[in-house]
CSV table of C-alpha atoms in Angstrom, one decimal:
chain,number,residue,atom,x,y,z
A,1,MET,CA,111.4,64.2,72.0
A,2,SER,CA,114.7,65.7,70.6
A,3,ALA,CA,112.5,68.1,68.2
A,4,ALA,CA,110.4,69.3,71.2
A,5,TRP,CA,113.6,70.2,73.0
A,6,THR,CA,115.3,72.0,70.0
A,7,ALA,CA,112.0,74.0,69.7
A,8,TRP,CA,112.1,75.1,73.5
A,9,VAL,CA,115.7,76.0,73.1
A,10,ARG,CA,115.0,78.0,70.2
A,11,LEU,CA,112.0,79.8,72.2
A,12,TRP,CA,114.0,81.0,74.9
A,13,ALA,CA,117.0,81.7,72.9
A,14,GLU,CA,115.6,84.0,70.4
A,15,ARG,CA,117.0,87.5,70.6
A,16,GLU,CA,115.6,91.0,69.4
A,17,HIS,CA,115.3,94.8,69.9
A,18,PRO,CA,115.3,95.7,73.6
A,19,ARG,CA,112.7,98.5,73.1
A,20,SER,CA,109.7,96.6,74.8
A,21,LEU,CA,111.5,95.6,77.6
A,22,ALA,CA,112.9,99.2,78.0
A,23,LEU,CA,109.2,100.4,78.1
A,24,VAL,CA,108.3,98.1,80.7
A,25,ARG,CA,111.1,99.4,82.9
A,26,ILE,CA,110.4,103.1,82.4
A,27,LEU,CA,106.5,103.0,83.1
A,28,LEU,CA,107.1,100.3,86.0
A,29,GLY,CA,109.8,102.6,87.3
A,30,SER,CA,107.6,105.5,87.0
A,31,CYS,CA,104.8,104.0,89.1
A,32,ILE,CA,107.2,103.1,91.7
A,33,THR,CA,108.7,106.4,91.8
A,34,TRP,CA,105.1,107.9,92.0
A,35,ASP,CA,104.1,105.7,95.0
A,36,LEU,CA,107.2,106.5,97.1
A,37,LEU,CA,106.5,110.1,96.2
A,38,GLN,CA,102.8,109.6,97.4
A,39,ILE,CA,104.1,108.2,100.6
A,40,ARG,CA,106.2,111.4,101.0
A,41,TRP,CA,103.5,113.9,100.0
A,42,TYR,CA,100.9,112.1,102.3
A,43,GLY,CA,103.3,112.3,105.5
A,44,LEU,CA,103.0,108.6,105.7
A,45,VAL,CA,107.0,107.9,105.8
A,46,THR,CA,107.4,107.5,109.7
A,47,ALA,CA,104.3,105.4,109.9
A,48,LEU,CA,105.1,103.0,107.2
A,49,PHE,CA,109.2,102.9,107.5
A,50,GLY,CA,109.4,103.6,111.0
A,51,VAL,CA,109.3,101.6,114.1
A,52,GLN,CA,106.8,102.0,117.3
A,53,GLN,CA,109.3,103.9,119.3
A,54,ILE,CA,109.0,106.9,117.1
A,55,GLY,CA,105.3,106.6,116.2
A,56,GLY,CA,105.6,103.8,113.3
A,57,LEU,CA,103.7,100.8,112.6
A,58,SER,CA,106.6,98.5,112.9
A,59,ASP,CA,107.7,96.4,115.7
A,60,ALA,CA,110.9,95.8,114.3
A,61,LEU,CA,113.0,96.5,117.3
A,62,THR,CA,110.9,94.0,119.7
A,63,ARG,CA,110.8,90.9,117.4
A,64,ALA,CA,113.9,88.2,118.0
A,65,ASN,CA,114.7,88.5,114.5
A,66,THR,CA,115.3,92.7,113.4
A,67,PRO,CA,115.0,93.2,110.3
A,68,LEU,CA,118.6,93.8,108.8
A,69,TRP,CA,118.0,97.6,108.2
A,70,TYR,CA,117.5,98.0,111.7
A,71,ARG,CA,120.3,96.3,113.0
A,72,VAL,CA,122.7,98.4,110.9
A,73,VAL,CA,120.7,102.0,110.9
A,74,PRO,CA,119.1,103.3,114.1
A,75,GLY,CA,115.5,103.2,115.1
A,76,THR,CA,115.1,106.6,114.4
A,77,GLU,CA,113.4,109.2,111.9
A,78,PHE,CA,116.5,109.1,110.2
A,79,GLY,CA,116.3,105.3,109.8
A,80,ALA,CA,112.9,105.6,108.5
A,81,PHE,CA,113.6,108.4,105.9
A,82,GLY,CA,116.8,106.7,105.0
A,83,LEU,CA,115.2,103.8,103.9
A,84,HIS,CA,112.2,105.6,102.0
A,85,THR,CA,115.0,108.1,100.2
A,86,LEU,CA,116.9,105.1,99.3
A,87,MET,CA,114.1,103.2,97.5
A,88,LEU,CA,113.0,106.6,96.0
A,89,MET,CA,116.7,107.2,94.7
A,90,LEU,CA,116.7,103.6,93.2
A,91,ALA,CA,113.7,103.7,91.6
A,92,LEU,CA,114.2,106.8,89.9
A,93,SER,CA,117.6,105.5,88.8
A,94,LEU,CA,115.9,102.4,87.3
A,95,THR,CA,113.2,104.4,85.4
A,96,LEU,CA,116.1,106.5,83.8
A,97,GLY,CA,118.1,103.4,83.2
A,98,PHE,CA,121.0,104.3,85.1
A,99,PHE,CA,123.3,101.5,86.5
A,100,THR,CA,120.1,99.4,85.3
A,101,ARG,CA,120.8,96.1,86.8
A,102,SER,CA,122.2,97.2,89.7
A,103,SER,CA,119.4,99.7,90.6
A,104,ALA,CA,117.1,96.8,90.0
A,105,LEU,CA,119.0,94.6,92.4
A,106,LEU,CA,119.4,97.1,95.0
A,107,LEU,CA,115.7,98.6,94.9
A,108,LEU,CA,114.7,94.6,95.3
A,109,LEU,CA,116.9,94.1,98.6
A,110,ALA,CA,115.7,97.7,99.8
A,111,TRP,CA,112.0,96.8,99.1
A,112,GLY,CA,112.6,93.5,100.7
A,113,GLN,CA,113.6,95.4,104.0
A,114,PHE,CA,110.5,97.6,103.9
A,115,ALA,CA,108.5,94.4,103.4
A,116,ASP,CA,110.2,92.9,106.4
A,117,ILE,CA,109.8,95.9,108.5
A,118,VAL,CA,106.2,96.1,108.1
A,119,PRO,CA,104.7,92.7,106.6
A,120,ALA,CA,101.0,94.1,106.7
A,121,ALA,CA,102.0,97.1,104.4
A,122,ASP,CA,103.3,94.7,101.9
A,123,ARG,CA,100.7,94.6,99.1
A,124,GLY,CA,99.9,91.9,96.3
A,125,ILE,CA,101.1,94.8,93.8
A,126,ASP,CA,104.4,94.9,95.7
A,127,THR,CA,105.3,91.2,95.4
A,128,LEU,CA,104.6,91.6,91.5
A,129,CYS,CA,106.8,94.5,91.0
A,130,ARG,CA,109.6,92.5,93.0
A,131,ASP,CA,109.1,89.8,90.5
A,132,VAL,CA,109.8,91.9,87.6
A,133,LEU,CA,112.8,93.3,89.4
A,134,MET,CA,114.3,90.4,89.7
A,135,LEU,CA,114.2,89.8,85.9
A,136,PHE,CA,115.6,93.2,85.3
A,137,VAL,CA,118.6,92.1,87.7
A,138,PHE,CA,119.5,89.5,84.7
A,139,ALA,CA,117.8,91.0,81.6
A,140,GLU,CA,119.3,94.0,79.5
A,141,ALA,CA,116.4,96.4,80.0
A,142,GLY,CA,118.8,99.6,80.0
A,143,ARG,CA,120.2,98.8,76.4
A,144,TRP,CA,117.5,101.5,75.1
A,145,CYS,CA,116.2,104.8,76.0
A,146,SER,CA,118.5,105.1,79.1
A,147,LEU,CA,121.3,106.8,80.4
A,148,ASP,CA,123.3,103.3,80.3
A,149,ALA,CA,122.7,103.3,76.5
A,150,LEU,CA,124.0,107.1,76.4
A,151,VAL,CA,127.4,106.1,78.5
A,152,ARG,CA,127.9,102.9,76.0
A,153,THR,CA,126.7,104.3,72.6
A,154,GLY,CA,126.5,107.9,72.9
A,155,SER,CA,122.8,107.8,72.5
A,156,ILE,CA,119.9,107.6,74.7
A,157,TRP,CA,118.3,105.0,71.9
A,158,GLY,CA,121.3,102.7,71.9
A,159,ASP,CA,122.9,101.0,69.1
A,160,GLY,CA,120.2,98.6,68.3
A,161,GLN,CA,122.0,95.6,69.5
A,162,ALA,CA,119.9,92.6,70.3
A,163,VAL,CA,119.0,91.3,73.6
A,164,GLY,CA,117.3,88.0,74.7
A,165,ALA,CA,113.9,87.9,74.3
A,166,TRP,CA,113.4,85.5,77.6
A,167,ALA,CA,112.9,88.4,79.7
A,168,ARG,CA,110.1,89.8,77.7
A,169,LYS,CA,108.3,86.1,77.4
A,170,LEU,CA,108.6,85.5,81.3
A,171,LEU,CA,106.7,89.1,81.6
A,172,VAL,CA,103.9,87.7,79.6
A,173,LEU,CA,104.0,84.5,81.2
A,174,GLN,CA,103.8,86.6,84.8
A,175,ILE,CA,101.0,88.6,83.5
A,176,VAL,CA,98.9,85.4,82.3
A,177,ALA,CA,99.6,83.6,85.5
A,178,MET,CA,98.5,86.6,87.6
A,179,TYR,CA,95.1,86.9,85.6
A,180,PHE,CA,94.6,83.1,85.9
A,181,LEU,CA,95.3,82.6,89.6
A,182,ALA,CA,93.4,85.7,90.3
A,183,GLY,CA,90.4,84.1,88.9
A,184,ILE,CA,90.7,80.5,90.2
A,185,GLN,CA,90.9,82.2,93.8
A,186,LYS,CA,87.5,84.1,93.2
A,187,THR,CA,85.8,81.4,95.6
A,188,GLY,CA,83.8,83.9,97.7
A,189,MET,CA,80.1,83.5,97.3
A,190,HIS,CA,79.3,86.8,95.7
A,191,TRP,CA,81.4,85.9,92.8
A,192,TRP,CA,78.9,82.8,91.9
A,193,PRO,CA,75.3,82.4,91.5
A,194,PRO,CA,74.4,81.5,95.0
A,195,GLY,CA,75.5,85.0,95.7
A,196,HIS,CA,73.9,86.2,92.6
A,197,PHE,CA,77.3,87.6,91.0
A,198,ALA,CA,77.1,90.6,93.6
A,199,ALA,CA,80.9,90.9,94.1
A,200,LEU,CA,81.5,93.9,92.1
A,201,TYR,CA,78.4,95.7,93.7
A,202,PHE,CA,79.6,95.1,97.2
A,203,ILE,CA,83.3,95.9,96.4
A,204,LEU,CA,81.9,99.5,95.1
A,205,GLN,CA,79.8,99.8,98.3
A,206,ASP,CA,83.0,99.7,100.5
A,207,PRO,CA,84.1,103.6,101.1
A,208,ALA,CA,87.5,102.4,101.8
A,209,ILE,CA,87.9,101.5,97.8
A,210,ALA,CA,85.2,103.2,96.2
A,211,ARG,CA,86.1,106.6,94.5
A,212,ILE,CA,82.6,108.3,94.8
A,213,ASP,CA,79.4,107.2,96.3
A,214,PHE,CA,77.9,104.0,94.3
A,215,SER,CA,74.8,103.4,96.3
A,216,TRP,CA,72.8,103.9,93.2
A,217,LEU,CA,74.2,100.8,91.8
A,218,GLU,CA,71.3,99.1,93.8
A,219,LYS,CA,68.5,100.1,91.7
A,220,GLN,CA,68.3,98.2,88.3
A,221,PRO,CA,69.4,98.3,85.4
A,222,PHE,CA,72.8,99.4,87.4
A,223,PHE,CA,72.7,96.2,89.5
A,224,LEU,CA,72.6,93.9,86.8
A,225,LEU,CA,75.5,95.8,85.3
A,226,THR,CA,77.5,94.9,88.3
A,227,GLN,CA,76.4,91.4,87.8
A,228,LEU,CA,77.3,91.0,84.3
A,229,GLY,CA,80.8,92.6,85.6
A,230,SER,CA,81.4,90.2,88.3
A,231,LEU,CA,80.6,87.3,85.7
A,232,GLY,CA,82.8,88.9,82.9
A,233,THR,CA,85.7,89.2,85.4
A,234,LEU,CA,85.6,85.6,86.2
A,235,VAL,CA,85.3,84.5,82.5
A,236,PHE,CA,88.1,86.6,81.5
A,237,GLN,CA,90.5,85.8,84.2
A,238,ASP,CA,89.8,82.1,84.2
A,239,SER,CA,90.2,81.7,80.6
A,240,TYR,CA,93.4,83.9,80.4
A,241,PRO,CA,95.8,81.3,79.3
A,242,ILE,CA,94.1,81.0,75.9
A,243,VAL,CA,96.3,84.0,74.8
A,244,LEU,CA,99.1,81.7,75.1
A,245,LEU,CA,97.3,79.0,72.9
A,246,LEU,CA,96.5,81.4,70.3
A,247,ARG,CA,100.1,82.6,69.9
A,248,TYR,CA,101.5,79.3,69.9
A,249,TRP,CA,98.9,78.3,66.8
A,250,ARG,CA,100.0,81.4,65.0
A,251,SER,CA,103.7,80.7,65.7
A,252,THR,CA,103.1,77.5,64.2
A,253,PRO,CA,101.1,77.6,61.1
A,254,GLU,CA,102.6,74.7,59.4
A,255,LYS,CA,101.1,72.4,61.8
A,256,GLY,CA,97.8,72.9,60.3
A,257,GLY,CA,94.4,72.3,61.8
A,258,ARG,CA,91.0,74.1,62.2
A,259,LEU,CA,91.7,76.2,65.3
A,260,ARG,CA,95.4,76.9,64.3
A,261,THR,CA,94.0,78.3,60.8
A,262,LEU,CA,91.3,80.3,62.4
A,263,ALA,CA,94.0,81.8,65.0
A,264,ASN,CA,96.1,82.6,61.9
A,265,ARG,CA,93.4,84.2,60.0
A,266,HIS,CA,92.4,86.4,62.7
A,267,PRO,CA,95.4,87.3,64.7
A,268,TRP,CA,93.4,90.0,66.4
A,269,LEU,CA,91.8,87.5,68.7
A,270,GLU,CA,94.5,87.3,71.1
A,271,TRP,CA,94.0,91.2,71.6
A,272,VAL,CA,90.4,90.5,72.7
A,273,TRP,CA,91.6,89.1,76.0
A,274,ILE,CA,94.7,91.8,76.3
A,275,GLY,CA,92.3,94.9,75.5
A,276,THR,CA,90.0,93.6,78.0
A,277,GLY,CA,92.4,93.5,80.6
A,278,ALA,CA,93.4,97.1,79.7
A,279,VAL,CA,90.0,98.4,80.0
A,280,PHE,CA,89.5,96.4,83.1
A,281,HIS,CA,92.4,98.2,84.6
A,282,LEU,CA,91.3,101.6,83.6
A,283,LEU,CA,87.9,101.2,84.9
A,284,LEU,CA,89.5,100.1,88.0
A,285,ALA,CA,91.6,103.1,88.3
A,286,ALA,CA,88.4,105.5,87.5
A,287,THR,CA,86.0,103.9,90.3
A,288,CYS,CA,88.3,102.1,92.7
A,289,GLU,CA,91.3,104.0,95.1
A,290,LEU,CA,93.7,101.1,94.5
A,291,GLY,CA,97.0,103.0,94.7
A,292,ILE,CA,99.5,101.9,91.8
A,293,PHE,CA,98.0,98.4,91.2
A,294,PRO,CA,95.9,99.2,87.8
A,295,TRP,CA,98.9,101.3,86.6
A,296,ALA,CA,101.5,99.0,87.6
A,297,MET,CA,99.6,96.3,85.6
A,298,LEU,CA,99.4,98.4,82.7
A,299,ALA,CA,102.9,99.2,82.6
A,300,LEU,CA,103.7,95.2,82.0
A,301,TYR,CA,101.6,95.5,78.7
A,302,PRO,CA,104.1,96.6,76.5
A,303,ALA,CA,105.6,93.2,76.9
A,304,TRP,CA,102.8,91.8,74.9
A,305,VAL,CA,104.3,93.9,71.8
A,306,HIS,CA,106.9,92.3,69.9
A,307,PRO,CA,109.7,95.1,69.6
A,308,ASP,CA,109.5,95.3,66.0
A,309,ASP,CA,105.8,96.0,66.0
A,310,TRP,CA,106.2,99.2,67.5
A,311,SER,CA,107.6,100.7,64.6
A,312,ARG,CA,104.7,99.0,62.5
A,313,LEU,CA,102.1,100.7,64.5
A,314,PHE,CA,103.5,104.0,63.4
A,315,GLY,CA,104.0,103.1,59.9
A,316,ARG,CA,107.4,103.0,59.9
A,317,THR,CA,109.9,100.5,58.7
A,318,ALA,CA,110.7,97.9,61.8
A,319,VAL,CA,114.0,98.4,63.1
A,320,THR,CA,115.8,94.7,63.2
A,321,ALA,CA,118.0,94.3,66.3
A,322,ALA,CA,121.6,93.3,65.3
A,323,PRO,CA,122.1,89.5,65.3
A,324,SER,CA,123.7,87.9,67.9
A,325,THR,CA,127.6,86.8,67.8
């Protein structure tokens, strides 16, 4: 028990360069910023942020528990555009790494108000983004490629000081949990043999989702491809926790065993699942109108890469973060 506890503490106490964590911050912040700009571009600020009295979708002013925002700010165009503008500025601030932790906290709180104002407009990807923002409130995601780093060290690249690896590891767990839970929640008949694995086909027939007319998929061999896609999605998502097992085996080669030896001999195995996920989201973006969902998910993928490995990918000597003191 003592050895297990020591290993557990060591796992979460590790420190590393902030590069990977900062890349997630930049990419996800960019997705959020773009999403908010799209709302302004399409003229949906009043509809999504405003109350019914000014033509919005929210019944906030008629509820017993009025959202805090509309208890402080009047239910006018100013109130709707004020909340949207606040979120946009905070998302941009987070992306640039300007008062990173404070920006993450304030954006989290403002986003929570938006979710309270129009609960029906709160998407699953919104919840996931807020989970990541909560991590950024406590993590040191602003120590690299940020205005915070520029102010602190004189360079946007920072001084290479190590940060806690716990945040990146929690992001990895978040990704694994998201895929696995998405898989086991696919209980609709069309995902399974009784429904002929036709889920993907029917999704692409929905004009509110599909980017183009996919009626031609009813013909063979195209319908078969959608069946294989439905089955492949189930297998991919339900088996995703294997990635964690493969990483554990690779980090403990001294324990031996055939499967552990196989994992260490073929370190690319985990990238079968990670790479499949990346292709999955790119295909979603190409075929479906799902907003920022595929891009926000891809924005989390730098968490899979250990910070030192980015330099190796470009054929440079890895930069080791300064040891903790």
